[in-house]
Short mmCIF file of C-alpha atoms in Angstrom, two decimals:
data_model
loop_
_atom_site.label_atom_id
_atom_site.label_comp_id
_atom_site.label_asym_id
_atom_site.label_seq_id
_atom_site.Cartn_x
_atom_site.Cartn_y
_atom_site.Cartn_z
CA GLN A 204 -224.63 203.86 -3.85
CA LYS A 205 -227.64 202.05 -1.83
CA GLU A 206 -226.36 201.33 2.00
CA VAL A 207 -227.52 198.27 1.44
CA GLU A 208 -228.32 195.95 -1.47
CA GLN A 209 -229.88 192.44 -1.50
CA ASN A 210 -231.25 190.52 -4.58
CA SER A 211 -234.94 190.57 -4.09
CA GLY A 212 -235.56 187.45 -5.39
CA PRO A 213 -237.73 185.16 -5.46
CA LEU A 214 -235.35 182.68 -4.51
CA SER A 215 -236.45 179.12 -5.25
CA VAL A 216 -234.73 175.80 -3.78
CA PRO A 217 -235.84 172.48 -3.49
CA GLU A 218 -236.54 171.09 -0.02
CA GLY A 219 -233.29 169.50 1.72
CA ALA A 220 -231.23 171.81 -0.42
CA ILE A 221 -228.89 174.61 0.35
CA ALA A 222 -230.35 178.13 0.29
CA SER A 223 -227.43 181.32 0.01
CA LEU A 224 -228.93 184.56 0.21
CA ASN A 225 -226.53 187.54 -0.49
CA CYS A 226 -225.98 191.20 1.10
CA THR A 227 -223.64 194.27 0.12
CA TYR A 228 -223.29 197.08 2.32
CA SER A 229 -221.46 200.73 2.16
CA ASP A 230 -220.00 201.83 5.00
CA ARG A 231 -216.17 200.24 5.68
CA GLY A 232 -216.83 201.24 9.34
CA SER A 233 -219.71 198.91 10.11
CA GLN A 234 -218.90 196.42 12.55
CA SER A 235 -222.29 194.32 13.43
CA PHE A 236 -224.46 192.62 10.80
CA PHE A 237 -227.64 190.62 11.44
CA TRP A 238 -229.78 188.58 9.86
CA TYR A 239 -233.54 188.43 10.14
CA ARG A 240 -236.51 186.41 8.51
CA GLN A 241 -239.62 187.68 8.14
CA TYR A 242 -242.96 185.80 7.71
CA SER A 243 -245.83 187.50 5.47
CA GLY A 244 -247.87 190.07 7.43
CA LYS A 245 -245.22 189.54 10.83
CA SER A 246 -242.68 191.35 12.19
CA PRO A 247 -238.96 190.61 11.50
CA GLU A 248 -237.12 188.01 13.77
CA LEU A 249 -233.36 188.21 14.30
CA ILE A 250 -231.82 184.72 13.42
CA MET A 251 -228.33 185.46 13.00
CA SER A 252 -225.79 188.16 14.57
CA ILE A 253 -222.01 188.43 13.08
CA TYR A 254 -219.30 190.48 14.18
CA SER A 255 -215.65 189.41 12.86
CA ASN A 256 -214.67 187.76 9.60
CA GLY A 257 -215.33 184.16 8.46
CA ASP A 258 -218.55 182.21 9.65
CA LYS A 259 -220.75 181.60 12.13
CA GLU A 260 -223.00 178.92 12.45
CA ASP A 261 -226.19 178.16 14.49
CA GLY A 262 -227.78 174.82 13.78
CA ARG A 263 -228.42 174.53 9.94
CA PHE A 264 -227.82 178.57 9.60
CA THR A 265 -224.33 179.58 8.85
CA ALA A 266 -223.29 183.79 8.42
CA GLN A 267 -220.29 184.47 6.50
CA LEU A 268 -218.68 188.09 6.88
CA ASN A 269 -215.97 189.61 4.44
CA LYS A 270 -215.58 193.06 5.59
CA ALA A 271 -212.73 193.67 2.73
CA SER A 272 -215.63 192.77 0.29
CA GLN A 273 -218.29 194.61 2.46
CA TYR A 274 -220.39 191.67 1.92
CA VAL A 275 -222.71 189.25 4.43
CA SER A 276 -224.29 185.89 3.62
CA LEU A 277 -226.27 183.49 4.85
CA LEU A 278 -226.41 179.60 3.93
CA ILE A 279 -229.60 177.73 5.11
CA ARG A 280 -228.64 173.99 5.08
CA ASP A 281 -231.60 171.38 4.65
CA SER A 282 -233.72 173.99 3.41
CA GLN A 283 -237.59 173.06 4.73
CA PRO A 284 -240.91 174.53 3.51
CA SER A 285 -240.86 176.51 6.87
CA ASP A 286 -238.00 178.36 6.07
CA SER A 287 -240.11 180.19 2.83
CA ALA A 288 -240.18 183.63 3.95
CA THR A 289 -238.43 186.92 3.31
CA TYR A 290 -234.71 187.31 4.63
CA LEU A 291 -233.46 190.61 5.58
CA CYS A 292 -229.81 191.92 5.92
CA ALA A 293 -229.27 194.83 8.35
CA PHE A 294 -226.18 196.82 9.77
CA VAL A 295 -225.39 199.74 11.65
CA PHE A 296 -224.45 202.29 9.39
CA THR A 297 -221.70 204.39 11.48
CA GLY A 298 -221.70 207.28 8.85
CA GLY A 299 -225.09 208.84 10.26
CA GLY A 300 -224.85 208.20 14.06
CA ASN A 301 -225.16 204.40 14.44
CA LYS A 302 -228.53 203.87 12.01
CA LEU A 303 -229.48 200.51 12.02
CA THR A 304 -230.14 199.81 8.25
CA PHE A 305 -231.90 197.17 6.48
CA GLY A 306 -231.56 195.91 2.72
CA THR A 307 -235.23 195.25 1.00
CA GLY A 308 -234.98 191.53 1.31
CA THR A 309 -234.71 188.75 -0.63
CA GLN A 310 -237.50 186.42 -0.78
CA LEU A 311 -236.85 182.66 -0.24
CA LYS A 312 -239.48 179.92 -1.70
CA VAL A 313 -238.80 176.04 -0.75
CA GLU A 314 -240.22 173.78 -2.73
CA LEU A 315 -241.59 170.31 -2.02
CA ASP B 10 -242.64 188.56 30.26
CA GLY B 11 -240.19 190.44 28.24
CA GLY B 12 -240.41 192.29 25.09
CA ILE B 13 -241.64 194.83 22.99
CA THR B 14 -245.23 196.00 22.81
CA GLN B 15 -246.64 198.01 20.10
CA SER B 16 -250.48 199.27 20.12
CA PRO B 17 -252.84 199.17 18.67
CA LYS B 18 -252.17 196.33 16.02
CA TYR B 19 -254.81 197.84 14.01
CA LEU B 20 -255.21 201.82 13.53
CA PHE B 21 -257.54 203.50 10.87
CA ARG B 22 -257.06 207.26 10.28
CA LYS B 23 -259.17 209.64 8.39
CA GLU B 24 -257.68 212.09 6.32
CA GLY B 25 -256.08 215.19 8.34
CA GLN B 26 -256.08 213.61 11.68
CA ASN B 27 -253.30 213.07 13.48
CA VAL B 28 -252.57 209.52 15.10
CA THR B 29 -250.26 208.30 17.94
CA LEU B 30 -248.56 204.79 17.62
CA SER B 31 -247.41 203.46 20.90
CA CYS B 32 -244.33 201.38 21.80
CA GLU B 33 -243.62 200.23 25.16
CA GLN B 34 -240.36 197.80 26.09
CA ASN B 35 -239.44 196.18 29.52
CA LEU B 36 -235.94 194.88 28.34
CA ASN B 37 -233.96 198.08 29.52
CA HIS B 38 -232.91 198.91 26.33
CA ASP B 39 -231.24 201.91 25.46
CA ALA B 40 -231.91 202.29 21.95
CA MET B 41 -235.21 202.25 20.05
CA TYR B 42 -236.37 202.46 16.49
CA TRP B 43 -239.52 203.34 14.11
CA TYR B 44 -239.52 201.66 10.75
CA ARG B 45 -242.22 201.87 8.41
CA GLN B 46 -242.98 198.82 5.72
CA ASP B 47 -244.81 199.13 2.34
CA PRO B 48 -245.84 195.84 0.35
CA GLY B 49 -243.15 194.28 -1.05
CA GLN B 50 -240.72 196.87 0.58
CA GLY B 51 -237.88 196.81 3.05
CA LEU B 52 -237.73 198.68 6.25
CA ARG B 53 -237.18 202.50 6.28
CA LEU B 54 -236.28 204.09 9.09
CA ILE B 55 -238.40 207.18 10.53
CA TYR B 56 -236.73 207.98 13.82
CA TYR B 57 -234.51 206.49 16.13
CA SER B 58 -233.46 207.47 19.61
CA GLN B 59 -230.13 206.14 21.53
CA ILE B 60 -230.78 207.20 24.87
CA VAL B 61 -233.61 208.78 26.49
CA ASN B 62 -234.54 212.64 26.22
CA ASP B 63 -232.69 212.13 22.63
CA PHE B 64 -233.90 211.20 19.28
CA GLN B 65 -232.55 211.63 15.89
CA LYS B 66 -234.22 211.73 12.32
CA GLY B 67 -233.91 208.48 10.29
CA ASP B 68 -234.33 208.47 6.16
CA ILE B 69 -238.14 209.07 5.97
CA ALA B 70 -238.77 211.54 9.15
CA GLU B 71 -240.91 214.02 7.47
CA GLY B 72 -244.54 213.90 8.35
CA TYR B 73 -243.59 212.41 11.29
CA SER B 74 -242.86 212.96 15.19
CA VAL B 75 -241.22 211.30 18.19
CA SER B 76 -240.75 211.56 22.03
CA ARG B 77 -238.30 209.62 24.41
CA GLU B 78 -239.04 211.02 27.46
CA LYS B 79 -239.06 207.55 29.64
CA LYS B 80 -236.57 204.82 28.70
CA GLU B 81 -239.45 202.19 28.17
CA SER B 82 -241.64 204.43 25.49
CA PHE B 83 -241.22 205.75 22.26
CA PRO B 84 -244.20 206.71 20.86
CA LEU B 85 -244.47 207.66 16.84
CA THR B 86 -247.29 210.37 15.85
CA VAL B 87 -247.98 210.17 12.26
CA THR B 88 -248.99 213.95 11.57
CA SER B 89 -251.48 215.21 8.57
CA ALA B 90 -248.13 216.37 7.01
CA GLN B 91 -247.78 212.88 5.93
CA LYS B 92 -249.32 212.58 2.95
CA ASN B 93 -249.38 208.83 2.32
CA PRO B 94 -249.28 206.96 6.03
CA THR B 95 -250.97 204.03 4.77
CA ALA B 96 -248.01 201.05 5.74
CA PHE B 97 -246.90 198.64 8.73
CA TYR B 98 -245.08 199.96 11.30
CA LEU B 99 -242.46 198.73 13.35
CA CYS B 100 -240.85 199.60 16.93
CA ALA B 101 -237.61 197.79 17.61
CA SER B 102 -235.44 198.14 20.83
CA SER B 103 -231.51 197.04 21.17
CA GLN B 104 -229.27 197.32 24.32
CA ASP B 105 -227.13 200.06 22.75
CA SER B 106 -227.46 201.51 19.29
CA ARG B 107 -224.08 200.27 18.16
CA ASN B 108 -223.28 196.79 18.16
CA THR B 109 -226.18 194.71 19.94
CA GLU B 110 -229.04 192.91 18.29
CA ALA B 111 -232.52 194.47 17.80
CA PHE B 112 -236.03 193.17 18.46
CA PHE B 113 -239.13 194.14 17.22
CA GLY B 114 -242.66 194.59 18.41
CA GLN B 115 -245.49 192.84 16.18
CA GLY B 116 -246.36 196.08 14.73
CA THR B 117 -249.26 198.38 13.62
CA ARG B 118 -250.89 198.62 10.26
CA LEU B 119 -252.16 201.62 9.55
CA THR B 120 -254.85 202.47 6.93
CA VAL B 121 -256.02 205.70 6.07
CA VAL B 122 -259.78 205.83 5.05
#
């Protein structure tokens, strides 16, 4: 089993819609989960971190964590064309000495 | 201005050469990481360091070497043993390795010519 799995997409949503991005992870000991956004040719930038079960909201972004199901998601409300990017989920894999481990990313396209 | 600085932005290497990529941070972070990204792929961990004078292999360490002699510096050497080094290399740092958020430098794009 891969340590973290994401649907590679592309995920296409119309402008103004809600985009839903999902990620599953393998390490039950993990306590820290992150979402990064990466524009083409650029380095990833952190957009959300979540450590507890439930929802965490920051502006148009909501991260959701379910540790029992080993599942983390990111919702983007009122999607804008500028949200078009690749979204990477990441977590600290404790099984091998606290490795910050990334998924392969989901490409999001917000269409006018 | 605080942050993580990678240099150079672009690097060209001849077959059989070793090259060193620089990563410096002035955030007083304990943990630093090196990742490799190939086109259309996610980030694969090469090496990471949780504290100065200590580092661990990541998932794809073969053909690479690192040092962590100073807290603010974590250089990566791509050796001639790395058979396919052309990629985008990303350095990151975090306050510690367990729970805190990591931030990235702007990356170094390495091409073998």
